[in-house]
mmCIF file of C-alpha atoms and ligand atoms in Angstrom:
data_model
loop_
_atom_site.group_PDB
_atom_site.id
_atom_site.type_symbol
_atom_site.label_atom_id
_atom_site.label_comp_id
_atom_site.label_asym_id
_atom_site.label_seq_id
_atom_site.Cartn_x
_atom_site.Cartn_y
_atom_site.Cartn_z
ATOM 1 C CA UNK A 50 -26.434 41.488 11.763
ATOM 2 C CA UNK A 51 -28.671 39.183 9.596
ATOM 3 C CA UNK A 52 -31.988 39.348 10.285
ATOM 4 C CA UNK A 53 -35.033 37.513 9.212
ATOM 5 C CA UNK A 54 -38.557 37.016 10.001
ATOM 6 C CA UNK A 55 -40.944 33.801 10.379
ATOM 7 C CA UNK A 56 -44.755 34.816 9.825
ATOM 8 C CA UNK A 57 -47.738 33.206 11.175
ATOM 9 C CA UNK A 58 -50.918 33.094 12.760
ATOM 10 C CA UNK A 59 -49.609 30.324 15.454
ATOM 11 C CA UNK A 60 -52.922 29.793 16.902
ATOM 12 C CA UNK A 61 -51.111 27.974 18.628
ATOM 13 C CA UNK A 62 -47.382 27.289 17.594
ATOM 14 C CA UNK A 63 -46.999 23.647 16.683
ATOM 15 C CA UNK A 64 -43.887 21.258 16.501
ATOM 16 C CA UNK A 65 -43.530 22.229 12.673
ATOM 17 C CA UNK A 66 -43.463 26.066 13.398
ATOM 18 C CA UNK A 67 -40.418 25.159 15.894
ATOM 19 C CA UNK A 68 -38.842 23.073 13.474
ATOM 20 C CA UNK A 69 -38.571 26.285 11.303
ATOM 21 C CA UNK A 70 -37.909 28.933 13.690
ATOM 22 C CA UNK A 71 -35.107 26.450 15.215
ATOM 23 C CA UNK A 72 -33.510 26.380 11.905
ATOM 24 C CA UNK A 73 -34.045 29.757 10.887
ATOM 25 C CA UNK A 74 -32.154 30.689 14.457
ATOM 26 C CA UNK A 75 -29.169 28.792 13.279
ATOM 27 C CA UNK A 76 -28.613 30.551 9.726
ATOM 28 C CA UNK A 77 -29.734 34.007 11.117
ATOM 29 C CA UNK A 78 -27.998 36.000 13.859
ATOM 30 C CA UNK A 79 -31.199 37.413 14.995
ATOM 31 C CA UNK A 80 -34.913 35.539 13.981
ATOM 32 C CA UNK A 81 -38.214 37.556 14.367
ATOM 33 C CA UNK A 82 -41.626 36.100 15.096
ATOM 34 C CA UNK A 83 -44.152 37.977 13.804
ATOM 35 C CA UNK A 84 -47.605 36.913 14.729
ATOM 36 C CA UNK A 85 -50.269 38.143 12.074
ATOM 37 C CA UNK A 86 -53.450 39.836 13.370
ATOM 38 C CA UNK A 87 -56.340 38.761 10.856
ATOM 39 C CA UNK A 88 -59.279 40.519 12.376
ATOM 40 C CA UNK A 89 -61.570 38.300 10.301
ATOM 41 C CA UNK A 90 -60.119 34.921 11.881
ATOM 42 C CA UNK A 91 -61.744 34.548 15.772
ATOM 43 C CA UNK A 92 -58.606 32.423 17.160
ATOM 44 C CA UNK A 93 -58.597 29.919 20.097
ATOM 45 C CA UNK A 94 -56.014 31.908 21.653
ATOM 46 C CA UNK A 95 -55.735 35.658 21.941
ATOM 47 C CA UNK A 96 -52.599 37.458 20.544
ATOM 48 C CA UNK A 97 -51.093 37.687 23.669
ATOM 49 C CA UNK A 98 -51.248 34.199 24.978
ATOM 50 C CA UNK A 99 -49.719 33.177 21.616
ATOM 51 C CA UNK A 100 -46.677 35.464 21.813
ATOM 52 C CA UNK A 101 -46.146 34.627 25.144
ATOM 53 C CA UNK A 102 -46.210 30.367 24.045
ATOM 54 C CA UNK A 103 -43.820 31.079 21.541
ATOM 55 C CA UNK A 104 -41.939 32.945 23.655
ATOM 56 C CA UNK A 105 -41.252 30.229 26.227
ATOM 57 C CA UNK A 106 -40.775 28.115 23.652
ATOM 58 C CA UNK A 107 -38.508 29.691 21.493
ATOM 59 C CA UNK A 108 -36.258 31.058 24.750
ATOM 60 C CA UNK A 109 -33.881 27.997 24.308
ATOM 61 C CA UNK A 110 -32.520 29.527 21.083
ATOM 62 C CA UNK A 111 -31.427 32.710 22.173
ATOM 63 C CA UNK A 112 -32.110 34.812 19.339
ATOM 64 C CA UNK A 113 -35.954 34.888 18.610
ATOM 65 C CA UNK A 114 -37.464 38.068 19.384
ATOM 66 C CA UNK A 115 -41.710 37.404 19.330
ATOM 67 C CA UNK A 116 -43.904 40.696 18.009
ATOM 68 C CA UNK A 117 -47.926 40.589 16.857
ATOM 69 C CA UNK A 118 -47.932 42.636 13.640
ATOM 70 C CA UNK A 119 -51.333 44.308 12.213
ATOM 71 C CA UNK A 120 -51.339 45.058 8.511
ATOM 72 C CA UNK A 121 -48.783 43.774 5.735
ATOM 73 C CA UNK A 122 -45.831 41.558 6.219
ATOM 74 C CA UNK A 123 -43.834 43.555 4.437
ATOM 75 C CA UNK A 124 -44.628 46.764 6.583
ATOM 76 C CA UNK A 125 -43.159 44.633 9.317
ATOM 77 C CA UNK A 126 -40.384 43.726 7.259
ATOM 78 C CA UNK A 127 -39.403 47.273 6.305
ATOM 79 C CA UNK A 128 -39.805 48.766 9.930
ATOM 80 C CA UNK A 129 -37.203 46.525 11.225
ATOM 81 C CA UNK A 130 -35.103 46.568 8.022
ATOM 82 C CA UNK A 131 -35.653 42.453 7.708
ATOM 83 C CA UNK A 132 -34.459 41.640 4.237
ATOM 84 C CA UNK A 133 -35.848 37.795 4.438
ATOM 85 C CA UNK A 134 -38.779 35.956 5.250
ATOM 86 C CA UNK A 135 -38.462 32.446 5.981
ATOM 87 C CA UNK A 136 -41.153 30.241 5.156
ATOM 88 C CA UNK A 137 -41.807 25.952 5.829
ATOM 89 C CA UNK A 138 -43.165 24.556 2.902
ATOM 90 C CA UNK A 139 -44.858 20.677 4.041
ATOM 91 C CA UNK A 140 -45.795 19.981 0.831
ATOM 92 C CA UNK A 141 -46.716 20.748 -2.900
ATOM 93 C CA UNK A 142 -49.893 21.820 -1.954
ATOM 94 C CA UNK A 143 -48.452 24.660 -0.325
ATOM 95 C CA UNK A 144 -46.404 25.837 -3.011
ATOM 96 C CA UNK A 145 -48.988 27.436 -5.161
ATOM 97 C CA UNK A 146 -49.847 30.165 -2.744
ATOM 98 C CA UNK A 147 -46.841 30.503 -0.826
ATOM 99 C CA UNK A 148 -45.218 31.077 -4.208
ATOM 100 C CA UNK A 149 -48.070 34.022 -5.229
ATOM 101 C CA UNK A 150 -47.398 35.512 -1.527
ATOM 102 C CA UNK A 151 -43.352 35.804 -2.173
ATOM 103 C CA UNK A 152 -43.732 37.373 -5.500
ATOM 104 C CA UNK A 153 -46.210 39.683 -4.313
ATOM 105 C CA UNK A 154 -44.092 40.716 -1.463
ATOM 106 C CA UNK A 155 -40.776 41.126 -3.139
ATOM 107 C CA UNK A 156 -42.545 43.323 -5.702
ATOM 108 C CA UNK A 157 -43.505 45.233 -3.193
ATOM 109 C CA UNK A 158 -40.614 46.171 -1.166
ATOM 110 C CA UNK A 159 -37.816 43.706 -2.623
ATOM 111 C CA UNK A 160 -38.042 41.458 0.457
ATOM 112 C CA UNK A 161 -36.882 37.726 0.075
ATOM 113 C CA UNK A 162 -38.595 34.712 0.719
ATOM 114 C CA UNK A 163 -36.287 31.786 1.987
ATOM 115 C CA UNK A 164 -38.303 27.916 1.850
ATOM 116 C CA UNK A 165 -37.412 25.510 4.007
ATOM 117 C CA UNK A 166 -38.576 21.939 3.598
ATOM 118 C CA UNK A 167 -40.481 20.855 6.874
ATOM 119 C CA UNK A 168 -39.082 17.967 8.265
ATOM 120 C CA UNK A 169 -41.245 14.963 6.946
ATOM 121 C CA UNK A 170 -42.208 13.953 10.535
ATOM 122 C CA UNK A 171 -44.428 17.212 10.687
ATOM 123 C CA UNK A 172 -45.230 17.437 6.730
ATOM 124 C CA UNK A 173 -49.006 16.748 7.719
ATOM 125 C CA UNK A 174 -49.027 19.008 10.349
ATOM 126 C CA UNK A 175 -51.179 22.414 10.872
ATOM 127 C CA UNK A 176 -52.504 24.373 14.101
ATOM 128 C CA UNK A 177 -55.647 23.832 12.814
ATOM 129 C CA UNK A 178 -55.463 20.291 12.967
ATOM 130 C CA UNK A 179 -54.192 19.966 15.991
ATOM 131 C CA UNK A 180 -57.151 21.911 17.583
ATOM 132 C CA UNK A 181 -59.563 19.604 15.655
ATOM 133 C CA UNK A 182 -58.324 16.610 16.932
ATOM 134 C CA UNK A 183 -57.690 17.770 20.609
ATOM 135 C CA UNK A 184 -61.085 19.059 20.795
ATOM 136 C CA UNK A 185 -62.527 15.609 19.716
ATOM 137 C CA UNK A 186 -60.295 14.146 23.198
ATOM 138 C CA UNK A 187 -57.551 12.476 21.002
ATOM 139 C CA UNK A 188 -54.170 12.730 22.027
ATOM 140 C CA UNK A 189 -51.841 15.408 20.358
ATOM 141 C CA UNK A 190 -48.606 16.175 23.045
ATOM 142 C CA UNK A 191 -46.461 14.579 20.578
ATOM 143 C CA UNK A 192 -47.275 17.517 18.217
ATOM 144 C CA UNK A 193 -47.129 20.516 20.174
ATOM 145 C CA UNK A 194 -44.704 21.707 22.960
ATOM 146 C CA UNK A 195 -45.760 20.474 26.470
ATOM 147 C CA UNK A 196 -46.904 23.672 27.844
ATOM 148 C CA UNK A 197 -48.945 24.277 24.637
ATOM 149 C CA UNK A 198 -50.578 21.338 25.403
ATOM 150 C CA UNK A 199 -51.440 21.898 28.473
ATOM 151 C CA UNK A 200 -53.078 25.229 27.801
ATOM 152 C CA UNK A 201 -55.148 23.454 24.668
ATOM 153 C CA UNK A 202 -56.413 21.260 26.999
ATOM 154 C CA UNK A 203 -57.304 23.582 29.553
ATOM 155 C CA UNK A 204 -58.718 26.047 26.773
ATOM 156 C CA UNK A 205 -60.688 23.549 25.217
ATOM 157 C CA UNK A 206 -62.255 22.488 28.107
ATOM 158 C CA UNK A 207 -63.209 25.602 28.968
ATOM 159 C CA UNK A 208 -64.894 26.314 25.772
ATOM 160 C CA UNK A 209 -66.731 23.178 26.033
ATOM 161 C CA UNK A 210 -67.846 24.385 30.020
ATOM 162 C CA UNK A 211 -69.593 27.190 28.091
HETATM 163 O O1 PNS B 129 -50.112 30.738 9.672
HETATM 164 P P1 PNS B 129 -50.624 31.232 8.755
HETATM 165 O O2 PNS B 129 -52.158 31.722 8.968
HETATM 166 O O3 PNS B 129 -50.673 30.065 7.471
HETATM 167 O O4 PNS B 129 -49.835 32.529 7.741
HETATM 168 C C1 PNS B 129 -50.304 33.374 7.235
HETATM 169 C C2 PNS B 129 -49.596 34.661 7.163
HETATM 170 C C3 PNS B 129 -50.220 35.356 8.402
HETATM 171 C C4 PNS B 129 -47.842 34.463 7.046
HETATM 172 C C5 PNS B 129 -50.044 35.421 5.597
HETATM 173 O O5 PNS B 129 -51.225 35.349 5.915
HETATM 174 C C6 PNS B 129 -49.479 36.648 5.874
HETATM 175 O O6 PNS B 129 -47.822 36.829 5.527
HETATM 176 N N1 PNS B 129 -50.063 37.527 6.305
HETATM 177 C C7 PNS B 129 -50.038 39.207 6.696
HETATM 178 C C8 PNS B 129 -50.482 39.560 5.606
HETATM 179 C C9 PNS B 129 -49.863 40.000 4.406
HETATM 180 O O7 PNS B 129 -48.739 40.979 4.191
HETATM 181 N N2 PNS B 129 -50.794 39.778 3.091
HETATM 182 C C10 PNS B 129 -50.172 40.006 1.797
HETATM 183 C C11 PNS B 129 -49.294 38.661 1.703
HETATM 184 S S1 PNS B 129 -48.902 39.065 0.017
#
């Protein structure tokens, strides 16, 4: 069984993430989506909400398993015998840090990182930008799945009312 992991914060999942997960799901028998918990980062969505949104949008692929993880990605991989990390590369600016992480992770446990070039349609896309643009009332419905868009608009309205 060939396994790989697509890791990230997914706060929330975007069409750019989905593009990478879908392509990984065509290359591997099982794709684990790991929602990494970062205690220093206050998210807009809880880890449970992020998992729920990923599960719902990835159900169509049939071989995607979504879990959260607190700690190093290499430990997530070791515990599940996952030999490969799949990451999307949006632009050259992503490369420096991604290369550092890939080399560190391989040095730690031998886990390999495979870089997939993001579709040009999504090369500018990030969860952070989507949240920022949406918070000023601009339409981001073409950048995230419809169910995620619905939840984002709802959450931002709740936050604005506080
Ligand atoms: O969606 P993001 O925030 O760009 O994802 C970054 C993430 C979560 C994949 C990366 O920070 C990560 O792998 N964190 C887990 C902790 C870890 O293993 N750190 C050492 C990396 S060499």
